[in-house]
mmCIF file of C-alpha atoms in Angstrom:
data_model
loop_
_atom_site.group_PDB
_atom_site.id
_atom_site.type_symbol
_atom_site.label_atom_id
_atom_site.label_comp_id
_atom_site.label_asym_id
_atom_site.label_seq_id
_atom_site.Cartn_x
_atom_site.Cartn_y
_atom_site.Cartn_z
ATOM 1 C CA MET A 20 -17.349 28.239 0.580
ATOM 2 C CA LEU A 21 -20.475 26.638 1.612
ATOM 3 C CA LYS A 22 -22.646 27.966 -0.985
ATOM 4 C CA THR A 23 -19.904 27.145 -3.728
ATOM 5 C CA ALA A 24 -20.358 23.893 -2.148
ATOM 6 C CA GLN A 25 -23.899 23.328 -2.170
ATOM 7 C CA LEU A 26 -24.189 24.827 -5.954
ATOM 8 C CA ASP A 27 -21.553 22.137 -6.829
ATOM 9 C CA ARG A 28 -23.726 19.547 -5.266
ATOM 10 C CA LEU A 29 -26.983 20.797 -6.913
ATOM 11 C CA ARG A 30 -25.021 20.585 -10.419
ATOM 12 C CA LEU A 31 -23.803 17.126 -10.083
ATOM 13 C CA ASP A 32 -27.150 15.827 -8.729
ATOM 14 C CA ALA A 33 -28.733 17.710 -12.256
ATOM 15 C CA ALA A 34 -25.882 15.920 -14.092
ATOM 16 C CA VAL A 35 -26.782 12.360 -12.670
ATOM 17 C CA LYS A 36 -30.526 12.926 -12.897
ATOM 18 C CA GLU A 37 -29.643 13.885 -16.854
ATOM 19 C CA ALA A 38 -27.763 10.859 -17.257
ATOM 20 C CA GLU A 39 -30.343 8.799 -15.923
ATOM 21 C CA LEU A 40 -32.637 10.172 -18.645
ATOM 22 C CA LYS A 41 -30.263 9.189 -21.441
ATOM 23 C CA ALA A 42 -30.063 6.046 -19.842
ATOM 24 C CA LEU A 43 -33.402 5.201 -20.755
ATOM 25 C CA ARG A 44 -32.176 5.703 -24.433
ATOM 26 C CA SER A 45 -29.044 3.827 -24.339
ATOM 27 C CA GLN A 46 -27.802 0.160 -24.275
ATOM 28 C CA VAL A 47 -25.669 0.082 -21.342
ATOM 29 C CA ASN A 48 -25.907 -2.563 -18.971
ATOM 30 C CA PRO A 49 -29.088 -1.117 -16.405
ATOM 31 C CA HIS A 50 -27.219 -2.871 -13.513
ATOM 32 C CA PHE A 51 -24.080 -1.751 -14.204
ATOM 33 C CA LEU A 52 -25.685 1.875 -14.779
ATOM 34 C CA PHE A 53 -27.571 1.547 -11.779
ATOM 35 C CA ASN A 54 -24.525 0.706 -9.886
ATOM 36 C CA SER A 55 -22.534 3.262 -11.336
ATOM 37 C CA LEU A 56 -24.974 5.997 -10.444
ATOM 38 C CA ASN A 57 -25.009 5.069 -6.915
ATOM 39 C CA THR A 58 -21.265 5.394 -6.823
ATOM 40 C CA ILE A 59 -21.175 8.989 -8.166
ATOM 41 C CA ARG A 60 -24.077 9.969 -6.068
ATOM 42 C CA ALA A 61 -21.948 8.761 -3.059
ATOM 43 C CA LEU A 62 -19.013 10.711 -4.263
ATOM 44 C CA ILE A 63 -20.608 13.980 -4.537
ATOM 45 C CA ASP A 64 -20.431 14.185 -0.717
ATOM 46 C CA GLU A 65 -17.186 12.488 -0.008
ATOM 47 C CA ASP A 66 -15.080 13.663 -3.404
ATOM 48 C CA ARG A 67 -16.331 16.068 -5.879
ATOM 49 C CA LEU A 68 -13.512 15.307 -7.930
ATOM 50 C CA LYS A 69 -14.114 12.144 -8.474
ATOM 51 C CA ALA A 70 -17.984 12.508 -9.006
ATOM 52 C CA ARG A 71 -17.264 14.747 -11.742
ATOM 53 C CA GLU A 72 -14.667 12.202 -13.115
ATOM 54 C CA GLY A 73 -17.511 9.200 -12.932
ATOM 55 C CA ILE A 74 -20.272 11.647 -14.611
ATOM 56 C CA THR A 75 -17.657 12.335 -17.579
ATOM 57 C CA ARG A 76 -16.780 8.839 -18.018
ATOM 58 C CA LEU A 77 -20.394 7.806 -17.948
ATOM 59 C CA ALA A 78 -21.400 10.378 -20.489
ATOM 60 C CA GLU A 79 -18.756 8.864 -22.622
ATOM 61 C CA LEU A 80 -20.352 5.452 -22.451
ATOM 62 C CA PHE A 81 -23.682 7.137 -23.310
ATOM 63 C CA ARG A 82 -22.180 8.830 -26.331
ATOM 64 C CA ALA A 83 -20.622 5.562 -27.348
ATOM 65 C CA SER A 84 -24.123 3.568 -27.103
ATOM 66 C CA LEU A 85 -25.859 6.348 -28.934
ATOM 67 C CA ARG A 86 -23.128 6.031 -32.139
ATOM 68 C CA SER A 87 -23.370 2.139 -31.929
ATOM 69 C CA SER A 88 -27.103 2.240 -32.536
ATOM 70 C CA GLU A 89 -26.088 3.740 -36.026
ATOM 71 C CA VAL A 90 -23.409 1.698 -37.332
ATOM 72 C CA ASP A 91 -22.398 -2.330 -37.111
ATOM 73 C CA THR A 92 -18.917 -2.150 -36.856
ATOM 74 C CA VAL A 93 -16.323 0.286 -35.245
ATOM 75 C CA ALA A 94 -12.407 0.420 -35.171
ATOM 76 C CA LEU A 95 -10.699 -1.063 -32.139
ATOM 77 C CA ARG A 96 -9.466 2.184 -31.235
ATOM 78 C CA THR A 97 -12.595 3.249 -31.023
ATOM 79 C CA GLU A 98 -13.867 0.273 -28.992
ATOM 80 C CA LEU A 99 -11.403 0.686 -26.587
ATOM 81 C CA GLN A 100 -12.019 3.963 -25.770
ATOM 82 C CA THR A 101 -15.360 2.584 -24.190
ATOM 83 C CA VAL A 102 -13.624 -0.195 -22.735
ATOM 84 C CA ASN A 103 -11.502 2.563 -20.626
ATOM 85 C CA ALA A 104 -14.363 4.726 -19.759
ATOM 86 C CA TYR A 105 -15.971 1.486 -18.388
ATOM 87 C CA LEU A 106 -13.124 0.429 -16.295
ATOM 88 C CA ALA A 107 -12.416 4.225 -15.274
ATOM 89 C CA LEU A 108 -16.199 3.673 -13.774
ATOM 90 C CA GLU A 109 -15.398 0.407 -12.065
ATOM 91 C CA LYS A 110 -11.907 2.019 -10.426
ATOM 92 C CA LEU A 111 -14.182 4.535 -8.899
ATOM 93 C CA ARG A 112 -15.715 1.639 -7.189
ATOM 94 C CA PHE A 113 -13.696 -0.794 -6.100
ATOM 95 C CA GLU A 114 -10.161 1.053 -6.647
ATOM 96 C CA ASP A 115 -7.343 -1.083 -5.957
ATOM 97 C CA ARG A 116 -9.225 -4.628 -6.053
ATOM 98 C CA LEU A 117 -9.544 -4.177 -10.280
ATOM 99 C CA GLN A 118 -6.368 -4.518 -12.439
ATOM 100 C CA ILE A 119 -6.557 -4.724 -15.664
ATOM 101 C CA GLU A 120 -3.648 -5.950 -17.858
ATOM 102 C CA MET A 121 -3.587 -4.945 -21.822
ATOM 103 C CA ASP A 122 -1.511 -6.280 -24.724
ATOM 104 C CA ILE A 123 -2.970 -5.032 -27.477
ATOM 105 C CA ASP A 124 -1.135 -5.642 -31.252
ATOM 106 C CA PRO A 125 -1.037 -2.234 -32.732
ATOM 107 C CA LYS A 126 -1.627 -3.907 -36.215
ATOM 108 C CA ALA A 127 -5.151 -4.684 -34.620
ATOM 109 C CA MET A 128 -6.111 -0.995 -33.646
ATOM 110 C CA GLU A 129 -7.788 0.062 -37.227
ATOM 111 C CA MET A 130 -9.268 -3.606 -37.742
ATOM 112 C CA SER A 131 -13.434 -3.793 -37.309
ATOM 113 C CA ILE A 132 -15.207 -4.824 -33.994
ATOM 114 C CA PRO A 133 -18.731 -4.560 -33.254
ATOM 115 C CA PRO A 134 -19.573 -2.004 -31.039
ATOM 116 C CA PHE A 135 -19.866 -2.854 -26.954
ATOM 117 C CA VAL A 136 -18.592 -6.239 -27.711
ATOM 118 C CA MET A 137 -15.150 -5.920 -26.185
ATOM 119 C CA GLN A 138 -16.761 -3.664 -23.163
ATOM 120 C CA THR A 139 -19.460 -6.740 -22.989
ATOM 121 C CA LEU A 140 -16.444 -9.163 -22.356
ATOM 122 C CA ILE A 141 -14.519 -6.910 -20.234
ATOM 123 C CA GLU A 142 -17.738 -6.344 -17.907
ATOM 124 C CA ASN A 143 -18.400 -10.398 -17.721
ATOM 125 C CA ALA A 144 -14.873 -10.897 -16.723
ATOM 126 C CA PHE A 145 -15.279 -8.213 -13.829
ATOM 127 C CA LYS A 146 -18.757 -9.392 -12.751
ATOM 128 C CA HIS A 147 -17.744 -13.033 -12.971
ATOM 129 C CA GLY A 148 -13.910 -12.850 -11.584
ATOM 130 C CA ILE A 149 -13.429 -9.442 -9.828
ATOM 131 C CA TYR A 150 -16.631 -8.882 -8.020
ATOM 132 C CA PRO A 151 -16.834 -11.890 -6.017
ATOM 133 C CA GLN A 152 -13.188 -12.070 -4.604
ATOM 134 C CA SER A 153 -13.008 -9.868 -1.898
ATOM 135 C CA ALA A 154 -9.410 -9.120 -2.395
ATOM 136 C CA GLY A 155 -10.496 -8.646 -6.488
ATOM 137 C CA GLY A 156 -8.354 -9.511 -8.775
ATOM 138 C CA VAL A 157 -6.602 -9.189 -12.248
ATOM 139 C CA ILE A 158 -8.549 -9.169 -15.451
ATOM 140 C CA SER A 159 -5.999 -9.942 -18.479
ATOM 141 C CA CYS A 160 -7.122 -8.687 -22.093
ATOM 142 C CA THR A 161 -4.714 -10.086 -25.253
ATOM 143 C CA ILE A 162 -5.715 -8.981 -28.801
ATOM 144 C CA ARG A 163 -3.533 -10.141 -31.801
ATOM 145 C CA ALA A 164 -4.138 -9.061 -35.783
ATOM 146 C CA THR A 165 -3.822 -12.327 -37.959
ATOM 147 C CA PRO A 166 -3.873 -12.286 -41.827
ATOM 148 C CA ILE A 167 -7.598 -12.780 -42.039
ATOM 149 C CA GLY A 168 -9.127 -11.516 -38.850
ATOM 150 C CA MET A 169 -8.411 -10.274 -35.173
ATOM 151 C CA ASN A 170 -8.038 -13.135 -32.024
ATOM 152 C CA VAL A 171 -9.234 -11.643 -28.886
ATOM 153 C CA SER A 172 -9.267 -13.551 -25.261
ATOM 154 C CA VAL A 173 -10.268 -11.688 -22.022
ATOM 155 C CA SER A 174 -9.137 -13.873 -18.541
ATOM 156 C CA ASN A 175 -10.687 -13.517 -15.198
ATOM 157 C CA PRO A 176 -9.966 -15.820 -12.261
ATOM 158 C CA GLY A 177 -12.823 -17.933 -11.397
ATOM 159 C CA ARG A 178 -14.221 -21.584 -12.356
ATOM 160 C CA LEU A 179 -16.975 -21.908 -14.883
ATOM 161 C CA PRO A 180 -20.148 -24.045 -13.664
ATOM 162 C CA SER A 181 -19.333 -27.790 -13.633
ATOM 163 C CA GLY A 182 -21.969 -30.134 -15.680
ATOM 164 C CA GLU A 183 -23.657 -27.193 -17.229
ATOM 165 C CA LYS A 184 -23.241 -24.755 -20.197
ATOM 166 C CA TYR A 185 -21.949 -21.505 -19.544
ATOM 167 C CA ARG A 186 -24.870 -18.925 -19.925
ATOM 168 C CA GLU A 187 -24.837 -15.276 -19.109
ATOM 169 C CA SER A 188 -26.711 -12.964 -21.018
ATOM 170 C CA GLY A 189 -24.109 -10.450 -21.967
ATOM 171 C CA ILE A 190 -22.071 -13.302 -24.016
ATOM 172 C CA ALA A 191 -25.175 -14.636 -25.377
ATOM 173 C CA ASN A 192 -26.046 -11.227 -26.686
ATOM 174 C CA ALA A 193 -22.224 -10.713 -28.304
ATOM 175 C CA ARG A 194 -22.284 -14.049 -29.297
ATOM 176 C CA GLY A 195 -25.690 -13.544 -31.317
ATOM 177 C CA ARG A 196 -24.344 -10.084 -32.885
ATOM 178 C CA LEU A 197 -21.493 -12.127 -34.001
ATOM 179 C CA LYS A 198 -23.395 -14.442 -35.591
ATOM 180 C CA LEU A 199 -25.636 -12.420 -37.348
ATOM 181 C CA LEU A 200 -22.649 -10.089 -38.696
ATOM 182 C CA TYR A 201 -20.412 -12.826 -39.610
ATOM 183 C CA GLY A 202 -22.201 -16.006 -39.891
ATOM 184 C CA ALA A 203 -20.131 -18.902 -38.957
ATOM 185 C CA ASN A 204 -16.788 -16.928 -39.414
ATOM 186 C CA ALA A 205 -16.599 -15.598 -36.288
ATOM 187 C CA THR A 206 -16.639 -17.489 -33.032
ATOM 188 C CA LEU A 207 -16.802 -16.814 -29.239
ATOM 189 C CA ASP A 208 -16.022 -19.669 -26.828
ATOM 190 C CA ILE A 209 -15.617 -19.647 -22.824
ATOM 191 C CA VAL A 210 -13.025 -22.162 -21.714
ATOM 192 C CA GLN A 211 -11.722 -22.994 -18.066
ATOM 193 C CA ASP A 212 -7.613 -22.402 -19.193
ATOM 194 C CA GLU A 213 -6.354 -23.203 -15.460
ATOM 195 C CA PRO A 214 -7.909 -24.587 -12.423
ATOM 196 C CA LYS A 215 -8.578 -20.787 -11.424
ATOM 197 C CA LEU A 216 -8.585 -18.927 -14.409
ATOM 198 C CA VAL A 217 -11.431 -18.583 -17.042
ATOM 199 C CA THR A 218 -11.309 -17.267 -20.878
ATOM 200 C CA VAL A 219 -12.803 -15.968 -23.152
ATOM 201 C CA LYS A 220 -11.829 -16.686 -26.623
ATOM 202 C CA MET A 221 -13.336 -14.447 -29.640
ATOM 203 C CA PHE A 222 -12.360 -14.163 -33.491
ATOM 204 C CA ILE A 223 -13.347 -11.926 -35.694
ATOM 205 C CA PRO A 224 -12.823 -11.803 -39.558
ATOM 206 C CA GLN A 225 -12.057 -8.972 -41.438
ATOM 207 C CA SER A 226 -12.981 -8.085 -45.104
#
């Protein structure tokens, strides 16, 4: 039994190291990657099944990242798979502190979206709305198809900085990609919807 556990640990350690090497060629946020790898390392001793799940989810993100370097857009259905892999990893770290509500229009599933844009919005909501709260919170995502495009909103608890324009590298990156692909036809705005609720609103046109 002890030998089996040691072999299991060696295999998991090797998988983590392989993930680190692949990360050097990926577009996954390095801070998120660092935290995920540390979570997986801790789970190797505490819960090997969860550690395996973490490695599987991280591998899914790597594959999506590598694919994203070859295409401008993917189907929303594909992008949501990336989002789910990301959320599964964060759940390993924060468990019940992280709650997610998804309301997706089935008509939008095959619409096009730049890869990792949705994941970026969800990660931003987690970073600013869940992580700072000791009790965690809820991220709400709503996506609706329209005759000319896709409306996306992602909400999280929190407040925007007062007296200055909100700046966040992930959001700035997403906004820049939208501008390059769609010009002024796409929009991405961040608003204080309620006193303690921040919402990112995005519109992506469809040809």
